mmCIF file of C-alpha atoms and ligand atoms in Angstrom:
data_model
loop_
_atom_site.group_PDB
_atom_site.id
_atom_site.type_symbol
_atom_site.label_atom_id
_atom_site.label_comp_id
_atom_site.label_asym_id
_atom_site.label_seq_id
_atom_site.Cartn_x
_atom_site.Cartn_y
_atom_site.Cartn_z
ATOM 1 C CA MET A 21 138.038 84.424 98.213
ATOM 2 C CA THR A 22 136.240 82.533 100.979
ATOM 3 C CA MET A 23 132.738 83.676 101.859
ATOM 4 C CA MET A 24 131.831 83.521 105.502
ATOM 5 C CA MET A 25 129.776 85.352 108.040
ATOM 6 C CA ASN A 26 131.685 87.252 110.710
ATOM 7 C CA SER A 27 130.826 88.704 114.027
ATOM 8 C CA LEU A 28 130.773 92.452 114.463
ATOM 9 C CA ASN A 29 133.710 92.036 116.802
ATOM 10 C CA GLU A 30 135.799 90.418 114.109
ATOM 11 C CA ILE A 31 134.869 93.231 111.707
ATOM 12 C CA SER A 32 135.846 95.791 114.320
ATOM 13 C CA GLU A 33 139.244 94.116 114.970
ATOM 14 C CA TYR A 34 139.911 94.043 111.199
ATOM 15 C CA LEU A 35 139.052 97.747 110.828
ATOM 16 C CA LYS A 36 141.357 98.636 113.761
ATOM 17 C CA LYS A 37 144.300 97.044 111.956
ATOM 18 C CA ALA A 38 143.829 98.789 108.619
ATOM 19 C CA ASP A 39 144.435 102.457 107.969
ATOM 20 C CA ASN A 40 143.102 103.922 104.731
ATOM 21 C CA PHE A 41 139.463 103.209 103.970
ATOM 22 C CA ALA A 42 137.100 103.583 101.078
ATOM 23 C CA ILE A 43 133.478 103.223 102.188
ATOM 24 C CA LEU A 44 130.926 102.383 99.485
ATOM 25 C CA THR A 45 127.194 103.007 99.385
ATOM 26 C CA HIS A 46 124.730 101.118 97.216
ATOM 27 C CA LYS A 47 123.511 102.638 93.946
ATOM 28 C CA TYR A 48 120.626 105.070 94.140
ATOM 29 C CA PRO A 49 121.896 105.879 97.621
ATOM 30 C CA ASP A 50 119.197 106.328 100.348
ATOM 31 C CA GLY A 51 119.399 107.739 103.866
ATOM 32 C CA ASP A 52 120.480 104.435 105.405
ATOM 33 C CA THR A 53 123.410 103.594 103.163
ATOM 34 C CA LEU A 54 124.589 107.242 103.243
ATOM 35 C CA GLY A 55 124.055 107.605 107.002
ATOM 36 C CA SER A 56 125.966 104.300 107.575
ATOM 37 C CA ALA A 57 128.826 105.379 105.339
ATOM 38 C CA PHE A 58 129.273 108.917 106.723
ATOM 39 C CA ALA A 59 128.909 107.765 110.323
ATOM 40 C CA LEU A 60 131.521 105.061 109.882
ATOM 41 C CA CYS A 61 133.837 107.442 107.936
ATOM 42 C CA ARG A 62 133.629 109.978 110.776
ATOM 43 C CA ALA A 63 134.243 107.390 113.459
ATOM 44 C CA LEU A 64 137.293 105.937 111.610
ATOM 45 C CA ARG A 65 138.749 109.404 111.236
ATOM 46 C CA GLN A 66 138.185 110.074 114.921
ATOM 47 C CA ILE A 67 140.323 107.093 115.891
ATOM 48 C CA GLY A 68 143.139 108.313 113.637
ATOM 49 C CA LYS A 69 142.389 106.539 110.334
ATOM 50 C CA ARG A 70 142.032 108.064 106.899
ATOM 51 C CA ALA A 71 138.643 107.358 105.315
ATOM 52 C CA LYS A 72 136.467 108.587 102.524
ATOM 53 C CA VAL A 73 132.883 107.867 101.382
ATOM 54 C CA ILE A 74 132.410 106.872 97.781
ATOM 55 C CA VAL A 75 128.816 107.984 97.148
ATOM 56 C CA ASN A 76 127.433 105.688 94.478
ATOM 57 C CA GLY A 77 125.812 108.294 92.217
ATOM 58 C CA SER A 78 125.156 111.854 93.335
ATOM 59 C CA LEU A 79 124.518 113.053 96.869
ATOM 60 C CA ALA A 80 121.043 114.558 96.873
ATOM 61 C CA GLY A 81 120.828 118.060 98.344
ATOM 62 C CA LYS A 82 118.743 116.973 101.294
ATOM 63 C CA PHE A 83 121.570 114.700 102.453
ATOM 64 C CA ARG A 84 124.353 117.314 102.281
ATOM 65 C CA TYR A 85 124.396 117.790 106.068
ATOM 66 C CA LEU A 86 125.807 114.291 106.450
ATOM 67 C CA GLU A 87 129.168 115.551 105.268
ATOM 68 C CA ASN A 88 129.100 118.847 107.214
ATOM 69 C CA GLY A 89 132.523 119.949 108.256
ATOM 70 C CA MET A 90 134.344 116.933 106.680
ATOM 71 C CA GLU A 91 137.517 117.756 104.849
ATOM 72 C CA ASP A 92 138.562 115.967 101.653
ATOM 73 C CA GLN A 93 141.352 113.488 102.347
ATOM 74 C CA ILE A 94 143.547 112.537 99.410
ATOM 75 C CA PHE A 95 145.041 109.092 99.807
ATOM 76 C CA GLU A 96 145.215 105.619 98.284
ATOM 77 C CA TYR A 97 142.709 103.268 99.918
ATOM 78 C CA GLU A 98 143.852 99.937 101.237
ATOM 79 C CA ALA A 99 140.628 98.528 102.726
ATOM 80 C CA VAL A 100 137.124 98.712 101.170
ATOM 81 C CA VAL A 101 133.997 98.658 103.304
ATOM 82 C CA ALA A 102 130.400 98.260 101.891
ATOM 83 C CA VAL A 103 127.481 99.441 104.000
ATOM 84 C CA ASP A 104 123.800 98.483 103.456
ATOM 85 C CA ILE A 105 124.687 96.742 100.184
ATOM 86 C CA ALA A 106 122.651 93.486 99.867
ATOM 87 C CA SER A 107 124.520 92.124 96.799
ATOM 88 C CA ALA A 108 127.325 92.907 94.357
ATOM 89 C CA SER A 109 124.796 93.902 91.746
ATOM 90 C CA LEU A 110 123.965 96.982 93.871
ATOM 91 C CA LEU A 111 127.479 98.233 93.404
ATOM 92 C CA GLY A 112 126.297 99.569 90.044
ATOM 93 C CA ASP A 113 128.904 101.853 88.491
ATOM 94 C CA LEU A 114 131.402 101.067 91.281
ATOM 95 C CA GLU A 115 131.567 97.430 90.033
ATOM 96 C CA ASP A 116 134.423 98.260 87.622
ATOM 97 C CA GLU A 117 136.699 99.683 90.337
ATOM 98 C CA PHE A 118 135.590 97.771 93.443
ATOM 99 C CA GLY A 119 134.029 94.526 92.157
ATOM 100 C CA GLY A 120 135.662 91.560 93.935
ATOM 101 C CA LYS A 121 137.753 94.035 96.058
ATOM 102 C CA VAL A 122 135.377 94.606 98.975
ATOM 103 C CA ASP A 123 136.991 93.520 102.236
ATOM 104 C CA VAL A 124 134.144 94.172 104.733
ATOM 105 C CA SER A 125 130.376 94.294 104.303
ATOM 106 C CA VAL A 126 128.008 95.373 107.063
ATOM 107 C CA ASP A 127 124.349 94.975 106.169
ATOM 108 C CA HIS A 128 120.846 94.249 107.448
ATOM 109 C CA HIS A 129 119.148 92.711 104.423
ATOM 110 C CA GLY A 130 117.872 89.166 105.090
ATOM 111 C CA MET A 131 118.487 88.232 101.444
ATOM 112 C CA ASN A 132 122.096 89.468 101.497
ATOM 113 C CA VAL A 133 124.251 87.635 98.977
ATOM 114 C CA PRO A 134 127.780 87.801 100.465
ATOM 115 C CA PHE A 135 130.349 89.361 98.136
ATOM 116 C CA ALA A 136 133.046 90.627 100.565
ATOM 117 C CA LYS A 137 135.851 88.872 102.302
ATOM 118 C CA MET A 138 134.178 89.561 105.625
ATOM 119 C CA THR A 139 130.418 89.905 106.015
ATOM 120 C CA TYR A 140 128.246 90.840 108.904
ATOM 121 C CA VAL A 141 124.464 90.728 108.424
ATOM 122 C CA ASN A 142 121.998 91.395 111.159
ATOM 123 C CA GLU A 143 118.530 91.366 109.694
ATOM 124 C CA LYS A 144 116.898 92.249 112.976
ATOM 125 C CA ALA A 145 118.235 95.796 112.583
ATOM 126 C CA ALA A 146 115.558 98.025 111.151
ATOM 127 C CA ALA A 147 118.279 100.202 109.662
ATOM 128 C CA ASN A 148 121.862 99.314 108.913
ATOM 129 C CA THR A 149 122.880 102.366 110.970
ATOM 130 C CA GLU A 150 121.833 100.361 114.001
ATOM 131 C CA ASN A 151 124.587 97.923 113.110
ATOM 132 C CA VAL A 152 126.992 100.760 112.492
ATOM 133 C CA TYR A 153 126.069 102.229 115.888
ATOM 134 C CA PHE A 154 127.311 99.078 117.613
ATOM 135 C CA LEU A 155 130.356 98.843 115.347
ATOM 136 C CA ILE A 156 131.375 102.378 116.246
ATOM 137 C CA LYS A 157 131.137 101.492 119.913
ATOM 138 C CA LEU A 158 133.369 98.448 119.365
ATOM 139 C CA LEU A 159 135.868 100.624 117.529
ATOM 140 C CA GLY A 160 136.093 102.768 120.631
ATOM 141 C CA ALA A 161 135.031 105.930 118.864
ATOM 142 C CA ARG A 162 132.748 108.473 120.576
ATOM 143 C CA ILE A 163 129.336 109.135 118.996
ATOM 144 C CA ASP A 164 129.393 112.930 118.627
ATOM 145 C CA ARG A 165 126.493 115.042 117.317
ATOM 146 C CA ASP A 166 127.548 114.723 113.676
ATOM 147 C CA ILE A 167 127.791 110.956 113.870
ATOM 148 C CA ALA A 168 124.451 110.893 115.750
ATOM 149 C CA ASN A 169 122.835 112.855 112.899
ATOM 150 C CA CYS A 170 124.159 110.287 110.357
ATOM 151 C CA LEU A 171 122.949 107.306 112.379
ATOM 152 C CA TYR A 172 119.560 108.891 113.060
ATOM 153 C CA THR A 173 119.154 109.562 109.345
ATOM 154 C CA GLY A 174 119.412 105.856 108.529
ATOM 155 C CA ILE A 175 117.025 104.891 111.336
ATOM 156 C CA CYS A 176 114.318 107.381 110.464
ATOM 157 C CA THR A 177 114.458 106.830 106.679
ATOM 158 C CA ASP A 178 114.453 102.989 106.792
ATOM 159 C CA THR A 179 111.545 102.949 109.298
ATOM 160 C CA GLY A 180 109.336 105.517 107.553
ATOM 161 C CA CYS A 181 109.844 107.703 110.632
ATOM 162 C CA PHE A 182 109.405 104.857 113.133
ATOM 163 C CA LYS A 183 106.180 103.686 111.415
ATOM 164 C CA PHE A 184 107.078 100.388 109.775
ATOM 165 C CA SER A 185 106.896 96.945 111.383
ATOM 166 C CA ASN A 186 110.639 96.615 111.364
ATOM 167 C CA VAL A 187 110.993 98.979 114.331
ATOM 168 C CA THR A 188 112.166 97.182 117.491
ATOM 169 C CA SER A 189 112.729 98.319 121.035
ATOM 170 C CA ASP A 190 116.400 98.431 120.118
ATOM 171 C CA THR A 191 115.618 100.892 117.394
ATOM 172 C CA MET A 192 113.926 103.076 119.976
ATOM 173 C CA ARG A 193 116.701 102.765 122.469
ATOM 174 C CA ILE A 194 119.365 103.650 119.966
ATOM 175 C CA ALA A 195 117.365 106.581 118.662
ATOM 176 C CA ALA A 196 116.823 107.739 122.212
ATOM 177 C CA GLU A 197 120.530 107.759 122.876
ATOM 178 C CA LEU A 198 121.123 109.650 119.654
ATOM 179 C CA MET A 199 118.622 112.278 120.836
ATOM 180 C CA ASP A 200 120.426 112.474 124.222
ATOM 181 C CA ILE A 201 123.560 113.182 122.315
ATOM 182 C CA GLY A 202 121.753 116.136 120.602
ATOM 183 C CA CYS A 203 121.003 114.900 117.073
ATOM 184 C CA ASP A 204 118.712 117.178 115.083
ATOM 185 C CA SER A 205 115.864 114.657 114.995
ATOM 186 C CA SER A 206 112.957 117.019 114.332
ATOM 187 C CA GLU A 207 114.807 118.898 111.542
ATOM 188 C CA ILE A 208 115.918 115.666 109.903
ATOM 189 C CA ASN A 209 112.377 114.294 110.128
ATOM 190 C CA ARG A 210 111.013 117.484 108.505
ATOM 191 C CA VAL A 211 113.510 117.359 105.622
ATOM 192 C CA MET A 212 112.975 113.564 105.020
ATOM 193 C CA PHE A 213 109.190 113.350 105.540
ATOM 194 C CA ASP A 214 107.508 116.764 105.305
ATOM 195 C CA THR A 215 109.336 118.329 102.387
ATOM 196 C CA LYS A 216 108.584 117.738 98.668
ATOM 197 C CA SER A 217 110.015 119.299 95.548
ATOM 198 C CA LEU A 218 107.772 121.628 93.641
ATOM 199 C CA ALA A 219 107.916 119.168 90.696
ATOM 200 C CA ARG A 220 106.657 116.432 93.033
ATOM 201 C CA ILE A 221 103.650 118.531 94.163
ATOM 202 C CA LYS A 222 102.860 119.310 90.492
ATOM 203 C CA ILE A 223 103.018 115.665 89.365
ATOM 204 C CA GLU A 224 100.866 114.673 92.338
ATOM 205 C CA ARG A 225 98.255 117.216 91.286
ATOM 206 C CA ALA A 226 98.368 115.926 87.707
ATOM 207 C CA VAL A 227 98.149 112.357 88.898
ATOM 208 C CA LEU A 228 95.133 112.842 91.126
ATOM 209 C CA ASP A 229 93.294 114.120 88.072
ATOM 210 C CA THR A 230 93.664 110.693 86.501
ATOM 211 C CA LEU A 231 92.155 108.809 89.392
ATOM 212 C CA THR A 232 89.301 106.365 88.662
ATOM 213 C CA LEU A 233 87.506 103.978 91.034
ATOM 214 C CA HIS A 234 86.082 100.564 90.117
ATOM 215 C CA CYS A 235 84.222 97.664 91.721
ATOM 216 C CA GLY A 236 82.350 99.522 94.415
ATOM 217 C CA GLU A 237 85.366 101.832 94.973
ATOM 218 C CA LYS A 238 87.539 98.899 96.040
ATOM 219 C CA ILE A 239 89.979 99.371 93.173
ATOM 220 C CA ALA A 240 91.698 102.699 92.499
ATOM 221 C CA VAL A 241 93.780 103.476 89.422
ATOM 222 C CA ILE A 242 96.075 106.406 88.623
ATOM 223 C CA HIS A 243 98.474 106.926 85.766
ATOM 224 C CA THR A 244 101.363 109.083 84.653
ATOM 225 C CA THR A 245 102.444 109.889 81.080
ATOM 226 C CA MET A 246 105.774 111.071 79.710
ATOM 227 C CA GLN A 247 103.967 114.269 78.738
ATOM 228 C CA MET A 248 102.986 114.817 82.423
ATOM 229 C CA GLU A 249 106.594 114.281 83.460
ATOM 230 C CA LYS A 250 107.766 116.826 80.901
ATOM 231 C CA GLU A 251 105.145 119.457 81.861
ATOM 232 C CA THR A 252 105.810 119.168 85.618
ATOM 233 C CA GLY A 253 109.593 118.741 85.297
ATOM 234 C CA ALA A 254 109.353 115.629 87.502
ATOM 235 C CA GLY A 255 112.429 113.416 87.475
ATOM 236 C CA GLU A 256 113.031 109.889 88.692
ATOM 237 C CA SER A 257 113.211 110.914 92.387
ATOM 238 C CA ASP A 258 110.042 113.036 92.130
ATOM 239 C CA MET A 259 108.171 110.019 90.871
ATOM 240 C CA ASP A 260 109.253 107.845 93.787
ATOM 241 C CA GLY A 261 106.399 106.396 95.868
ATOM 242 C CA LEU A 262 103.562 107.702 93.718
ATOM 243 C CA ALA A 263 102.320 104.108 93.725
ATOM 244 C CA ALA A 264 101.391 104.498 97.380
ATOM 245 C CA ILE A 265 98.685 107.035 96.525
ATOM 246 C CA PRO A 266 95.726 104.917 95.284
ATOM 247 C CA ARG A 267 95.867 102.500 98.253
ATOM 248 C CA GLN A 268 95.691 105.401 100.711
ATOM 249 C CA ILE A 269 92.043 105.924 99.838
ATOM 250 C CA GLU A 270 89.697 104.671 102.501
ATOM 251 C CA GLY A 271 88.014 101.473 101.412
ATOM 252 C CA VAL A 272 90.377 100.776 98.551
ATOM 253 C CA VAL A 273 91.970 97.327 98.721
ATOM 254 C CA ILE A 274 93.808 97.310 95.390
ATOM 255 C CA GLY A 275 95.733 100.400 94.264
ATOM 256 C CA ILE A 276 97.110 100.477 90.772
ATOM 257 C CA THR A 277 99.615 102.902 89.242
ATOM 258 C CA VAL A 278 100.233 102.857 85.502
ATOM 259 C CA LYS A 279 103.405 104.663 84.320
ATOM 260 C CA GLU A 280 104.039 105.322 80.669
ATOM 261 C CA LYS A 281 107.650 104.313 79.976
ATOM 262 C CA GLY A 282 107.792 104.356 76.169
ATOM 263 C CA ASP A 283 105.715 104.126 73.053
ATOM 264 C CA ASN A 284 102.731 101.897 73.943
ATOM 265 C CA TYR A 285 104.812 100.572 76.869
ATOM 266 C CA TYR A 286 103.734 100.859 80.509
ATOM 267 C CA ARG A 287 105.102 99.876 83.898
ATOM 268 C CA VAL A 288 102.361 98.945 86.329
ATOM 269 C CA SER A 289 102.640 98.970 90.161
ATOM 270 C CA VAL A 290 100.044 97.239 92.312
ATOM 271 C CA ARG A 291 99.550 97.720 96.056
ATOM 272 C CA THR A 292 97.019 95.702 98.052
ATOM 273 C CA VAL A 293 95.479 95.551 101.458
ATOM 274 C CA GLY A 294 94.494 92.467 103.470
ATOM 275 C CA ASP A 295 93.907 89.148 101.700
ATOM 276 C CA TYR A 296 94.331 90.476 98.125
ATOM 277 C CA SER A 297 97.611 89.527 96.413
ATOM 278 C CA ALA A 298 99.491 92.033 94.327
ATOM 279 C CA ALA A 299 101.863 89.338 93.082
ATOM 280 C CA GLU A 300 98.919 87.241 91.859
ATOM 281 C CA ILE A 301 97.533 90.148 89.817
ATOM 282 C CA CYS A 302 100.947 90.871 88.255
ATOM 283 C CA LYS A 303 101.719 87.256 87.474
ATOM 284 C CA ALA A 304 99.128 87.184 84.725
ATOM 285 C CA PHE A 305 101.355 89.622 82.837
ATOM 286 C CA GLY A 306 104.712 88.010 83.511
ATOM 287 C CA GLY A 307 105.414 90.174 86.564
ATOM 288 C CA GLY A 308 105.511 89.381 90.235
ATOM 289 C CA GLY A 309 106.390 90.745 93.640
ATOM 290 C CA HIS A 310 105.193 90.247 97.204
ATOM 291 C CA HIS A 311 101.754 89.878 98.672
ATOM 292 C CA ALA A 312 101.127 93.548 99.212
ATOM 293 C CA ALA A 313 103.286 95.048 96.458
ATOM 294 C CA GLY A 314 103.900 93.874 92.875
ATOM 295 C CA GLY A 315 104.736 95.102 89.451
ATOM 296 C CA CYS A 316 104.537 94.147 85.757
ATOM 297 C CA SER A 317 104.931 95.636 82.263
ATOM 298 C CA LEU A 318 102.194 95.889 79.700
ATOM 299 C CA GLU A 319 101.979 96.928 76.073
ATOM 300 C CA GLY A 320 99.144 98.694 74.284
ATOM 301 C CA THR A 321 97.438 102.056 74.495
ATOM 302 C CA LEU A 322 96.896 103.677 77.904
ATOM 303 C CA GLU A 323 93.199 102.746 77.707
ATOM 304 C CA GLN A 324 93.969 99.126 76.841
ATOM 305 C CA VAL A 325 96.568 98.808 79.596
ATOM 306 C CA ARG A 326 94.218 100.300 82.202
ATOM 307 C CA GLU A 327 91.469 97.950 81.089
ATOM 308 C CA LYS A 328 93.626 94.815 81.246
ATOM 309 C CA ILE A 329 95.007 95.513 84.688
ATOM 310 C CA ILE A 330 91.611 96.412 86.107
ATOM 311 C CA GLU A 331 90.216 93.185 84.761
ATOM 312 C CA ALA A 332 93.033 91.258 86.456
ATOM 313 C CA ALA A 333 92.362 93.118 89.693
ATOM 314 C CA GLU A 334 88.638 92.353 89.575
ATOM 315 C CA LYS A 335 89.543 88.626 89.165
ATOM 316 C CA GLU A 336 91.698 88.856 92.318
ATOM 317 C CA LEU A 337 88.813 90.558 94.180
ATOM 318 C CA LYS A 338 86.577 87.574 93.354
ATOM 319 C CA ARG A 339 89.297 84.987 93.951
ATOM 320 C CA ALA A 340 90.180 86.177 97.459
ATOM 321 C CA CYS A 341 86.697 86.710 98.817
HETATM 322 MN MN1 MN B 18 118.893 99.916 104.773
#
């Protein structure tokens, strides 16, 4: 199989020639991979093809509207399309059936490792649904309200509701057109950004009780235990993004979240502001990451782990100033 980058036009021409499509999302599917997949599926059906989305894992309740009104189509797929999948490892459980069999990949991750016969990567797109928007136009399909909702979902979720630095004027122009078409932007925003599960609220309350501040309130630390997860009923998705909490405190430049993962075993997330490096702090414990976000694993009692990571954070405070 030859690996090469293709234009969106080449991808579109290929899709026009094939008939029966399986469209894959990445594992732990988010709004962008799902929005990309359902938008493309609907567009392909509209131009007379048969297509189905293979959700990689389960479709969370809040994303159900993406498949509104879509009927199940039973058929054997001939062509496989991957959307928003940066590398083959993100195929997860789909690896067995689809590994090495992906024909087309449309993605927006700069570090995309090509694994399909044809690959289009546009890393300037804040969301992959921006790429899918242009692809649908090339296919000659009409962007109806359902497709607009799918495309908008990718854009709003991958931009933190138009808040991140990845947003471009193109993002805004596409979103504006989707609104003109009548997408349910305010309702989608509410479901994605202003709605939390009860378990999430409960674990947040428990987590806030663990907050401690250090070094003139420049370092903030929170933790979760398996007992807390059990008591609040919080699952994996309810725990998502808790690490953002300590850094939200005014004046805090290093936010640390310690998660109990096993017996005397903890996963630590570090978030920093300004000159302070999260990766530097985590490196001391065999971890790593980016400048503003890093992670590492530590062993010991909760007290020992908190102490060790606070010590490393203090060192970074002194190093960077
Ligand atoms: Mn994405």
